[in-house]
Short mmCIF file of C-alpha atoms in Angstrom, two decimals:
data_model
loop_
_atom_site.label_atom_id
_atom_site.label_comp_id
_atom_site.label_asym_id
_atom_site.label_seq_id
_atom_site.Cartn_x
_atom_site.Cartn_y
_atom_site.Cartn_z
CA MET A 1 -7.49 20.10 7.41
CA ILE A 2 -9.07 16.60 5.50
CA ILE A 3 -8.24 16.03 2.25
CA GLY A 4 -8.25 12.84 -0.27
CA LYS A 5 -5.17 11.96 -1.83
CA ASN A 6 -5.43 13.08 -4.73
CA GLU A 7 -5.87 17.03 -3.72
CA LEU A 8 -2.61 16.10 -2.96
CA PHE A 9 -1.62 17.95 -6.53
CA ILE A 10 -3.16 20.88 -5.51
CA LEU A 11 -0.49 20.86 -2.40
CA LEU A 12 2.00 20.33 -4.73
CA ASN A 13 0.42 22.92 -7.42
CA ARG A 14 0.68 25.70 -4.20
CA TYR A 15 3.94 25.52 -3.81
CA TYR A 16 4.95 24.78 -8.04
CA LEU A 17 3.43 28.70 -7.84
CA ARG A 18 5.31 29.84 -5.18
CA GLY A 19 8.50 28.69 -7.54
CA ILE A 20 9.17 25.65 -5.69
CA HIS A 21 9.56 23.65 -8.33
CA GLU A 22 11.26 21.02 -5.96
CA VAL A 23 9.85 19.09 -2.29
CA THR A 24 11.73 16.90 0.26
CA VAL A 25 9.66 14.81 1.25
CA GLY A 26 10.73 13.68 5.47
CA TYR A 27 9.61 12.16 8.41
CA PRO A 28 10.08 14.64 10.60
CA PRO A 29 9.64 12.43 14.10
CA TYR A 30 13.67 11.16 12.97
CA GLU A 31 14.49 14.87 11.28
CA ILE A 32 15.50 13.31 8.29
CA ASN A 33 14.52 12.95 4.70
CA LEU A 34 13.77 10.03 2.62
CA PHE A 35 13.82 11.57 -0.33
CA THR A 36 13.52 15.41 -3.05
CA LEU A 37 10.82 14.74 -6.04
CA ASN A 38 11.36 17.56 -9.14
CA LEU A 39 8.51 19.33 -10.23
CA ASN A 40 9.28 19.83 -13.67
CA ASN A 41 10.30 16.15 -15.15
CA PHE A 42 9.36 14.18 -12.29
CA LYS A 43 12.42 12.48 -10.54
CA ILE A 44 13.35 11.43 -8.15
CA SER A 45 16.42 12.00 -6.04
CA ASP A 46 18.56 12.17 -2.95
CA LEU A 47 16.92 9.18 -1.95
CA VAL A 48 17.29 8.07 1.58
CA ASP A 49 20.05 5.28 2.40
CA ILE A 50 19.42 1.59 3.63
CA HIS A 51 21.35 1.82 6.90
CA GLU A 52 20.87 5.61 7.33
CA LEU A 53 17.58 5.37 7.37
CA ASN A 54 17.58 1.65 9.34
CA ASN A 55 20.75 3.66 11.94
CA VAL A 56 18.18 6.25 12.91
CA LYS A 57 15.08 3.25 13.90
CA ARG A 58 18.24 2.18 15.75
CA LYS A 59 18.92 4.76 18.10
CA TYR A 60 15.27 5.18 18.73
CA ALA A 61 13.72 2.51 18.92
CA LYS A 62 14.81 1.10 22.06
CA THR A 63 11.60 -0.68 23.49
CA ASP A 64 9.12 -3.72 21.38
CA PHE A 65 6.22 -1.80 20.38
CA LEU A 66 8.93 0.93 18.92
CA ARG A 67 11.03 -1.92 17.23
CA ARG A 68 7.63 -2.61 15.18
CA ASP A 69 6.21 0.36 15.15
CA LEU A 70 8.90 3.20 14.12
CA PRO A 71 9.69 2.69 10.23
CA ASP A 72 12.10 1.81 8.33
CA TYR A 73 13.80 1.93 5.30
CA HIS A 74 11.46 -1.53 4.51
CA ASP A 75 8.33 0.54 4.42
CA LEU A 76 9.90 2.59 2.53
CA LEU A 77 10.42 0.24 -0.06
CA ASP A 78 7.06 -0.91 0.10
CA SER A 79 5.24 2.05 -0.20
CA PHE A 80 6.69 2.55 -3.28
CA LEU A 81 6.26 -0.96 -4.51
CA SER A 82 2.42 -0.49 -3.40
CA SER A 83 1.94 3.22 -4.83
CA GLY A 84 2.45 1.18 -8.55
CA ILE A 85 5.70 3.39 -8.95
CA LEU A 86 9.05 0.91 -8.62
CA ARG A 87 9.28 -2.46 -10.27
CA PHE A 88 9.31 -5.63 -9.21
CA GLU A 89 11.91 -8.05 -9.62
CA ASN A 90 11.00 -10.10 -12.43
CA GLU A 91 8.77 -7.16 -13.87
CA GLU A 92 9.03 -7.87 -17.72
CA GLU A 93 8.82 -12.03 -16.96
CA ILE A 94 5.13 -10.78 -15.06
CA ASN A 95 3.94 -8.73 -18.44
CA GLU A 96 4.36 -12.07 -20.43
CA ASN A 97 2.73 -13.74 -18.51
CA PHE A 98 -0.56 -11.01 -17.96
CA ARG A 99 0.39 -11.02 -22.28
CA LEU A 100 -0.59 -14.81 -22.69
CA LEU A 101 -3.05 -14.46 -20.34
CA GLU A 102 -4.23 -12.01 -22.41
CA ALA A 103 -3.91 -13.96 -25.57
CA SER A 104 -5.61 -16.98 -24.24
CA ILE A 105 -8.80 -15.07 -23.13
CA LYS A 106 -9.12 -13.98 -26.79
CA ASP A 107 -8.16 -16.65 -28.66
CA ARG A 108 -9.19 -19.76 -26.12
CA THR A 109 -5.91 -22.04 -27.20
CA ILE A 110 -3.68 -21.78 -23.91
CA TYR A 111 -6.87 -22.33 -21.70
CA VAL A 112 -11.08 -23.76 -23.07
CA LYS A 113 -11.96 -22.82 -19.21
CA PRO A 114 -13.23 -19.19 -18.34
CA ILE A 115 -10.23 -17.77 -16.61
CA PHE A 116 -10.42 -16.23 -13.26
CA ILE A 117 -7.72 -14.36 -10.59
CA GLY A 118 -7.00 -16.07 -6.75
CA ILE A 119 -4.63 -13.57 -4.95
CA ASP A 120 -2.41 -14.27 -2.22
CA THR A 121 -2.65 -12.26 0.75
CA ASN A 122 0.24 -10.29 0.19
CA VAL A 123 -1.06 -9.21 -3.25
CA ALA A 124 -3.34 -6.95 -1.53
CA TYR A 125 -0.42 -5.55 0.65
CA TYR A 126 0.77 -4.33 -2.61
CA ARG A 127 -2.64 -2.70 -4.49
CA ILE A 128 -1.48 -5.35 -6.94
CA PRO A 129 -4.79 -5.68 -8.83
CA SER A 130 -6.04 -2.05 -8.42
CA ARG A 131 -2.92 0.33 -9.96
CA ARG A 132 -1.62 -2.56 -11.50
CA ILE A 133 -3.15 -4.85 -13.45
CA GLN A 134 -5.42 -2.49 -16.47
CA ASN A 135 -7.44 -5.44 -17.76
CA SER A 136 -10.65 -6.72 -17.25
CA PHE A 137 -10.32 -9.72 -15.60
CA LYS A 138 -12.90 -12.04 -13.45
CA TYR A 139 -11.31 -12.65 -9.71
CA VAL A 140 -11.60 -15.11 -7.08
CA ILE A 141 -10.69 -14.53 -3.22
CA SER A 142 -10.17 -16.32 -0.72
CA GLU A 143 -12.20 -15.31 2.42
CA ILE A 144 -8.73 -17.34 4.58
CA VAL A 145 -6.93 -13.54 2.80
CA ILE A 146 -9.75 -11.65 4.07
CA GLU A 147 -9.85 -12.78 7.26
CA GLU A 148 -6.16 -12.96 7.33
CA ILE A 149 -5.83 -8.76 6.86
CA ASP A 150 -9.14 -8.06 9.19
CA ALA A 151 -7.07 -10.27 11.41
CA ARG A 152 -4.31 -7.53 12.23
CA ILE A 153 -6.75 -4.46 12.33
CA HIS A 154 -6.93 -5.06 16.29
CA THR A 155 -4.23 -2.66 17.58
CA LYS A 156 -4.87 1.31 18.40
CA TYR A 157 -2.14 3.58 20.12
CA SER A 158 -2.69 3.76 23.79
CA GLY A 159 -1.21 6.29 26.76
CA LYS A 160 1.16 3.52 27.85
CA MET A 161 2.36 3.43 24.10
CA LEU A 162 2.62 7.45 22.97
CA ARG A 163 4.79 8.20 26.42
CA GLU A 164 7.02 6.01 24.61
CA LEU A 165 7.82 8.10 21.69
CA GLU A 166 8.72 10.87 23.64
CA ASN A 167 12.00 11.15 22.87
CA LEU A 168 11.24 11.34 19.40
CA PRO A 169 12.15 14.66 17.93
CA TYR A 170 8.57 15.96 17.13
CA HIS A 171 6.81 13.86 19.21
CA SER A 172 4.18 16.82 20.39
CA VAL A 173 2.71 15.54 17.40
CA MET A 174 1.80 12.06 17.35
CA TYR A 175 -0.70 12.72 19.98
CA GLU A 176 -3.29 13.43 17.11
CA PHE A 177 -2.54 9.55 17.15
CA ALA A 178 -4.36 8.50 20.49
CA ASN A 179 -6.54 5.29 20.38
CA GLY A 180 -5.42 5.82 16.68
CA SER A 181 -3.97 2.42 14.28
CA THR A 182 -1.12 1.95 14.64
CA LYS A 183 1.13 0.55 12.12
CA ASP A 184 0.55 -3.15 11.25
CA CYS A 185 -3.07 -2.30 11.73
CA ARG A 186 -2.72 1.61 9.59
CA ARG A 187 -1.05 -1.35 6.60
CA ALA A 188 -3.50 -3.79 6.76
CA LYS A 189 -6.50 -1.15 6.48
CA ASN A 190 -4.31 -0.19 3.09
CA ALA A 191 -5.02 -3.94 2.36
CA MET A 192 -8.44 -4.14 2.78
CA ASN A 193 -8.96 -1.01 0.91
CA GLU A 194 -8.09 -3.68 -2.21
CA ILE A 195 -10.69 -6.29 -1.11
CA TYR A 196 -13.45 -3.96 -1.20
CA TYR A 197 -12.09 -2.44 -4.46
CA LEU A 198 -12.09 -6.16 -5.85
CA LEU A 199 -15.38 -7.35 -4.19
CA ASN A 200 -17.53 -4.22 -5.19
CA VAL A 201 -15.62 -2.79 -8.17
CA LYS A 202 -14.32 -5.97 -9.83
CA ASP A 203 -17.75 -8.76 -8.35
CA ALA A 204 -15.29 -11.06 -6.91
CA TYR A 205 -16.22 -14.35 -5.67
CA ARG A 206 -15.12 -14.65 -2.28
CA VAL A 207 -15.25 -18.03 -1.60
CA GLY A 208 -13.69 -20.78 1.04
CA LYS A 209 -14.52 -20.36 4.78
CA ARG A 210 -12.04 -19.14 7.83
CA SER A 211 -8.95 -21.09 9.13
CA GLU A 212 -8.39 -22.72 11.97
CA SER A 213 -5.42 -23.24 11.77
CA ARG A 214 -2.23 -20.69 12.91
CA ASP A 215 -0.36 -22.16 10.89
CA LYS A 216 1.76 -20.47 7.50
CA GLU A 217 1.65 -22.88 5.57
CA VAL A 218 -1.58 -24.89 6.17
CA ARG A 219 -3.48 -22.06 5.84
CA ASP A 220 -1.53 -21.32 2.86
CA ARG A 221 -1.94 -25.08 1.67
CA GLU A 222 -5.66 -23.84 2.80
CA ILE A 223 -6.23 -20.91 0.42
CA ILE A 224 -4.88 -23.05 -2.50
CA GLY A 225 -7.25 -25.80 -2.11
CA GLU A 226 -10.21 -22.58 -1.67
CA TYR A 227 -8.98 -22.10 -5.08
CA LYS A 228 -8.49 -25.39 -6.49
CA LYS A 229 -12.14 -26.72 -5.09
CA PHE A 230 -13.18 -23.18 -6.87
CA SER A 231 -11.73 -24.19 -10.00
CA ASP A 232 -13.31 -27.67 -10.06
CA ASN A 233 -16.61 -26.13 -8.91
CA ILE A 234 -17.39 -24.67 -12.14
CA ASN A 235 -15.12 -25.53 -14.10
CA ALA A 236 -12.56 -23.13 -14.28
CA GLU A 237 -8.81 -21.87 -14.69
CA VAL A 238 -7.96 -19.86 -11.70
CA VAL A 239 -4.32 -17.95 -11.80
CA VAL A 240 -3.30 -17.36 -8.02
CA LEU A 241 -0.87 -14.08 -7.99
CA THR A 242 1.67 -14.14 -4.99
CA ALA A 243 4.83 -13.12 -3.66
CA ASP A 244 5.25 -16.69 -2.25
CA LYS A 245 7.32 -18.18 -3.66
CA ASP A 246 6.15 -20.77 -1.35
CA MET A 247 2.97 -20.50 -2.53
CA VAL A 248 3.76 -21.05 -5.88
CA PHE A 249 5.28 -24.25 -5.15
CA HIS A 250 1.68 -24.97 -3.37
CA ALA A 251 -0.37 -23.66 -6.68
CA GLN A 252 1.59 -26.35 -8.58
CA ALA A 253 0.92 -29.03 -6.60
CA GLN A 254 -3.46 -28.50 -7.04
CA GLN A 255 -2.16 -27.92 -11.06
CA LEU A 256 -2.93 -24.15 -10.54
CA SER A 257 -1.58 -21.48 -12.60
CA SER A 258 0.33 -18.89 -10.87
CA ILE A 259 1.75 -15.77 -11.44
CA TYR A 260 5.09 -14.61 -9.18
CA TYR A 261 5.80 -11.05 -8.08
CA LYS A 262 9.35 -11.17 -7.34
CA LEU A 263 9.63 -8.68 -4.28
CA PRO A 264 13.24 -6.08 -4.71
CA HIS A 265 15.72 -5.30 -1.85
CA LYS A 266 16.45 -1.59 -3.22
CA ILE A 267 14.72 1.25 -4.39
CA GLU A 268 16.15 2.22 -7.38
CA VAL A 269 13.77 4.69 -10.03
CA ASP A 270 14.09 7.42 -11.80
CA LYS A 271 11.15 9.08 -13.18
CA ILE A 272 8.17 8.42 -11.92
CA ASP A 273 4.87 8.03 -13.58
CA PRO A 274 2.89 11.53 -12.36
CA ILE A 275 -0.79 9.48 -11.95
CA ALA A 276 1.36 8.10 -9.10
CA ILE A 277 1.86 10.46 -6.97
CA PRO A 278 -0.83 10.73 -4.66
CA ALA A 279 -0.99 6.61 -3.94
CA LEU A 280 3.09 7.56 -3.25
CA LEU A 281 2.19 9.73 -0.69
CA TYR A 282 -0.80 8.96 0.43
CA ASP A 283 0.92 4.93 1.47
CA LEU A 284 3.92 6.65 2.54
CA THR A 285 2.09 8.72 4.51
CA LEU A 286 -0.85 5.84 5.68
CA SER A 287 2.99 3.56 6.49
CA PHE A 288 4.92 6.17 7.73
CA GLY A 289 1.34 7.87 10.12
CA ILE A 290 3.51 11.52 9.66
CA ILE A 291 5.05 12.71 6.79
CA SER A 292 6.29 16.18 5.67
CA ILE A 293 6.21 17.75 2.22
CA ASN A 294 8.72 20.71 2.22
CA ASN A 295 7.29 22.54 5.55
CA THR A 296 3.39 20.43 5.05
CA VAL A 297 2.94 17.96 7.94
CA LEU A 298 0.44 15.07 6.47
CA LEU A 299 -1.06 12.83 8.64
CA GLY A 300 -1.88 9.01 8.16
CA GLU A 301 -4.07 8.98 11.82
CA TRP A 302 -5.49 11.05 13.52
CA ARG A 303 -8.25 11.97 16.74
CA GLY A 304 -11.73 11.41 15.18
CA LYS A 305 -10.76 9.32 11.88
CA ASP A 306 -13.03 6.83 11.05
CA ALA A 307 -13.82 4.32 8.58
CA ASP A 308 -14.90 6.45 6.11
CA ASP A 309 -11.80 8.22 5.55
CA TYR A 310 -9.40 5.08 5.29
CA PHE A 311 -12.29 3.93 2.66
CA HIS A 312 -11.89 7.29 0.80
CA GLU A 313 -8.35 7.22 1.29
CA ARG A 314 -7.88 11.46 3.19
CA ILE A 315 -5.62 11.79 4.93
CA LYS A 316 -4.68 15.29 7.46
CA ILE A 317 -3.28 18.10 6.30
CA TYR A 318 -1.29 19.12 10.40
CA ASN A 319 -0.32 22.74 9.31
CA VAL A 320 -2.79 23.33 6.49
CA ASP A 321 -2.17 27.25 5.96
CA GLY A 322 -4.78 29.79 3.97
CA ASP A 323 -3.06 29.71 0.66
CA THR A 324 -3.97 26.00 0.14
CA ALA A 325 -6.71 25.25 2.07
CA ARG A 326 -8.72 28.41 -0.67
CA ASP A 327 -7.33 26.79 -3.60
CA ILE A 328 -8.32 23.02 -2.11
CA ARG A 329 -11.97 24.42 -1.33
CA THR A 330 -12.21 26.33 -4.87
CA CYS A 331 -11.35 22.66 -6.73
CA ARG A 332 -13.85 20.40 -4.61
CA GLY A 333 -16.87 23.40 -5.49
CA ALA A 334 -16.05 23.76 -8.93
CA PHE A 335 -16.56 19.84 -8.90
CA ASN A 336 -19.27 19.96 -7.44
CA ASP A 337 -20.53 22.41 -9.83
CA THR A 338 -19.05 20.03 -12.74
CA SER A 339 -20.70 16.42 -10.51
#
């Protein structure tokens, strides 16, 4: 059964109604639990250790393809970040920067020009504008940022790749991935959803042109150069968001302000905002390809998945039971009756 990410609440509610107030989120191909979620107080516990998860990956990742495609602790951490649950290391500094931005927009004592937010590629991957920034800022996006994400949307699972998964426990379900997107491609499609959000919801300006260079530092300087040109052309201030420290220096060289997001190296979470749970489970399913919630299996890729499924952030319940399916259909019917 194909569901939208917010319909995951219905699945969790079904467990709760059965008297199951804790659910375990796992990765079946490793036969490993990732964490436990308490449905009473929304606390995360029993979080998998970095060494345990990475050691299991090393056990199975015997080829170059498997080393690239099988998930590790970094993928788990990224899902907690992109969902908005995990804090960046300098979260207080980030919040203070945005407080100053908001104040300057109101009283014009800091900036006298219109303010635009420009994003680096990693900011789209971490879904920062849509999931962390609630304010009505204006945005600008470099064509090179879009190109870097789009360039990663190219690899599909071949028969040979799927055969390399055969030594994994639970590998038979992963044949659902036939002709589907590999991990890097799935993550890029999630980042592209952030681009769609900025362009179509926030009416972001799209500036510059594609780069002819493959050198990362050259491309980074070109991104900043495009934001500088936009700034000069319309007499505006551009503040660049980035999780790359070098981009901060490139911005300074062009006299542009920036806000730096310092990445954490460890998942440290306790009680989480329940509103962020669908984003966490969706991003986790997309990145890992398959996860389990107790005995329910969720797929981030399946036969027939299309661009519309990515755009609307849908996943598949592989083994949906009758009660859950009925609850989902009932809620859909109620929503349609009131829309």
